[in-house]
XYZ file of C-alpha atoms in Angstrom:
222
model
C -23.740 2.884 -18.283
C -23.448 5.480 -15.516
C -25.169 8.794 -16.199
C -23.507 11.921 -14.796
C -24.556 15.533 -14.248
C -21.563 17.895 -14.094
C -21.932 20.889 -11.768
C -19.238 23.593 -11.800
C -19.343 27.341 -12.298
C -16.229 27.295 -14.508
C -16.969 26.398 -18.155
C -13.423 25.158 -18.765
C -13.643 22.844 -15.750
C -16.956 21.422 -16.989
C -15.446 20.925 -20.425
C -12.503 19.035 -18.951
C -14.768 16.744 -16.954
C -16.979 16.131 -19.980
C -13.996 15.245 -22.162
C -12.754 12.768 -19.566
C -16.142 11.144 -18.970
C -16.914 10.885 -22.672
C -13.550 9.210 -23.311
C -14.752 6.018 -21.621
C -17.700 3.879 -22.630
C -19.133 3.320 -19.143
C -20.113 6.932 -18.422
C -22.533 9.279 -20.154
C -22.797 12.997 -19.435
C -26.498 13.835 -19.453
C -26.199 17.501 -18.532
C -24.260 20.382 -17.022
C -25.091 23.048 -14.453
C -23.241 26.241 -13.534
C -24.712 26.814 -10.072
C -26.587 25.074 -7.286
C -30.150 25.940 -8.164
C -29.625 24.782 -11.738
C -28.084 21.575 -10.382
C -31.141 20.867 -8.230
C -33.489 21.486 -11.138
C -31.524 19.367 -13.606
C -31.011 16.541 -11.112
C -34.790 16.326 -10.679
C -35.333 16.504 -14.432
C -32.555 14.177 -15.636
C -32.257 11.844 -12.616
C -28.577 11.058 -13.199
C -26.867 8.233 -11.351
C -24.161 10.599 -10.107
C -23.996 14.365 -9.650
C -20.396 15.599 -9.854
C -20.680 18.606 -7.535
C -18.421 21.614 -7.120
C -18.643 23.345 -3.747
C -18.032 27.047 -4.234
C -20.385 28.552 -6.794
C -22.282 31.842 -7.051
C -25.806 31.851 -5.653
C -26.696 28.472 -4.188
C -23.481 26.637 -3.344
C -22.762 22.936 -3.668
C -23.581 22.213 -0.030
C -27.146 23.470 -0.214
C -27.588 21.882 -3.648
C -26.402 18.539 -2.234
C -28.813 18.838 0.687
C -31.757 19.506 -1.627
C -30.880 16.761 -4.104
C -30.523 14.196 -1.308
C -33.685 15.405 0.416
C -35.658 14.951 -2.818
C -35.217 11.210 -2.388
C -34.363 10.483 -6.024
C -31.752 7.918 -6.969
C -29.031 10.474 -7.727
C -25.941 10.275 -5.530
C -23.608 13.219 -5.067
C -19.831 13.081 -5.474
C -18.290 16.299 -4.166
C -15.044 17.694 -5.541
C -13.140 19.848 -3.109
C -9.730 21.325 -2.330
C -7.633 21.429 0.824
C -8.414 25.055 1.533
C -12.161 24.529 2.064
C -12.180 21.783 4.685
C -15.091 23.351 6.526
C -17.277 22.714 3.498
C -16.378 19.032 3.510
C -17.925 18.457 6.916
C -21.055 20.365 5.879
C -21.390 18.386 2.651
C -20.960 15.155 4.593
C -23.846 16.057 6.845
C -25.841 17.149 3.798
C -25.706 13.589 2.473
C -22.927 13.528 -0.111
C -21.799 10.020 -1.036
C -18.173 10.823 -1.733
C -15.374 13.361 -1.707
C -12.455 13.670 -4.073
C -9.863 16.363 -4.510
C -9.875 18.415 -7.680
C -6.301 17.366 -8.344
C -7.262 13.662 -8.329
C -5.910 11.628 -11.215
C -8.387 10.891 -14.035
C -8.501 7.201 -13.139
C -9.279 8.096 -9.501
C -12.194 10.271 -10.558
C -13.584 7.581 -12.847
C -13.218 4.948 -10.131
C -14.930 7.267 -7.647
C -17.863 7.812 -9.978
C -18.218 4.057 -10.495
C -18.109 3.380 -6.753
C -20.713 6.007 -5.921
C -22.991 4.827 -8.725
C -22.857 1.298 -7.289
C -24.017 2.565 -3.904
C -20.610 2.655 -2.261
C -18.929 5.767 -0.942
C -15.487 7.131 -1.633
C -13.249 9.504 0.280
C -9.766 10.570 -0.753
C -7.454 9.233 2.002
C -5.668 12.562 2.464
C -9.045 14.258 2.698
C -10.178 11.752 5.322
C -7.319 12.796 7.576
C -8.310 16.438 7.230
C -11.944 15.498 7.739
C -11.015 13.868 11.033
C -9.390 17.105 12.102
C -12.702 18.838 11.408
C -14.481 16.186 13.488
C -11.993 16.862 16.267
C -13.092 20.476 16.256
C -16.839 19.862 16.028
C -17.376 16.548 17.867
C -16.778 16.231 21.633
C -13.575 14.296 22.427
C -14.292 10.614 22.981
C -17.553 10.724 21.061
C -20.142 8.350 22.408
C -17.567 6.133 24.107
C -16.720 2.834 22.439
C -17.660 0.739 25.494
C -21.169 2.168 25.600
C -22.338 1.304 22.094
C -23.786 -2.222 21.768
C -23.117 -2.200 18.018
C -19.402 -2.505 18.658
C -19.864 -5.621 20.775
C -21.280 -7.573 17.829
C -18.226 -6.939 15.649
C -15.626 -9.673 15.391
C -11.989 -8.743 15.973
C -11.398 -8.723 12.229
C -14.463 -6.587 11.598
C -13.257 -4.096 14.193
C -9.906 -3.944 12.390
C -11.717 -3.372 9.109
C -13.774 -0.574 10.683
C -10.610 1.131 11.929
C -9.152 0.867 8.411
C -12.317 2.355 6.919
C -11.997 5.190 9.428
C -8.532 5.877 8.058
C -9.972 6.192 4.557
C -8.355 3.040 3.203
C -9.751 1.512 0.021
C -10.683 -2.170 -0.211
C -7.435 -2.760 -2.075
C -5.381 -1.115 0.639
C -7.194 -3.078 3.340
C -6.671 -6.321 1.417
C -2.958 -5.609 1.048
C -2.483 -4.681 4.705
C -4.301 -7.715 6.113
C -3.255 -10.099 3.323
C -6.819 -10.835 2.272
C -8.526 -11.032 -1.096
C -10.532 -7.977 -2.137
C -13.674 -10.097 -2.310
C -13.156 -11.122 1.320
C -12.603 -7.497 2.307
C -15.774 -6.508 0.474
C -17.698 -9.125 2.457
C -16.220 -7.864 5.735
C -17.018 -4.253 4.866
C -20.620 -5.157 4.055
C -21.017 -6.926 7.389
C -19.455 -4.003 9.274
C -21.784 -1.480 7.636
C -24.785 -3.691 8.359
C -23.873 -4.249 12.005
C -23.227 -0.577 12.808
C -26.179 0.640 10.754
C -24.115 2.783 8.362
C -25.488 3.423 4.887
C -22.018 3.750 3.350
C -18.321 4.128 4.098
C -18.604 7.809 4.885
C -21.069 7.122 7.666
C -18.682 4.410 8.884
C -15.913 7.002 9.091
C -18.144 9.156 11.284
C -18.984 6.147 13.444
C -15.322 5.159 13.808
C -14.365 8.651 14.871
C -17.334 9.162 17.191
C -16.494 5.943 19.035
C -12.789 6.528 19.427
C -11.634 4.074 16.752
C -10.158 6.770 14.511
C -8.254 9.919 15.367
C -6.421 12.647 13.486
C -2.935 11.565 12.343
C -4.063 7.912 12.139
C -2.584 7.751 8.642
């Protein structure tokens, strides 16, 4: 059972999320919050597995709330819901420690899968959002990053692991990677785990940053 705290300033939006999450047996809504400060307080009180976080809210926004929840060191992981017109917030939430990003127009099954992934300690990024995120990196990170030849962590990756890292940088899911390279998903999962371990990334989102910073991913990579 995955416990979820819903954070959104729109009552109808919270109601919709609650109805969806309560329609499946594996998730339980333990609370709701209408703004950031309430989210921080309830996350500390309820210690949900996942905080479903809106970005734009009155008072404390979702970025600052994410930063405070992550900084508290509790087990709660934050899944941010965003829209294309607030890309600048995505980068900020990433740096604040969010574990995933989905678009508000995601299909119900995508949202449920994202919640499950984040609860299990993985990270999830909508592929289309990853491309836009890379554009934001292009604006905020110096071209070329740290230089792929200079980082010893890249030298310990096998050729296949490097390919997997590039695919992660593109925002591909394990299923998409498995299909592209004609591998089983369990094999892909093993490769991904080794890649994260070797580059010192806590999750896929940090791997996306690493791939971009070291020239392995670029805007328009698909």
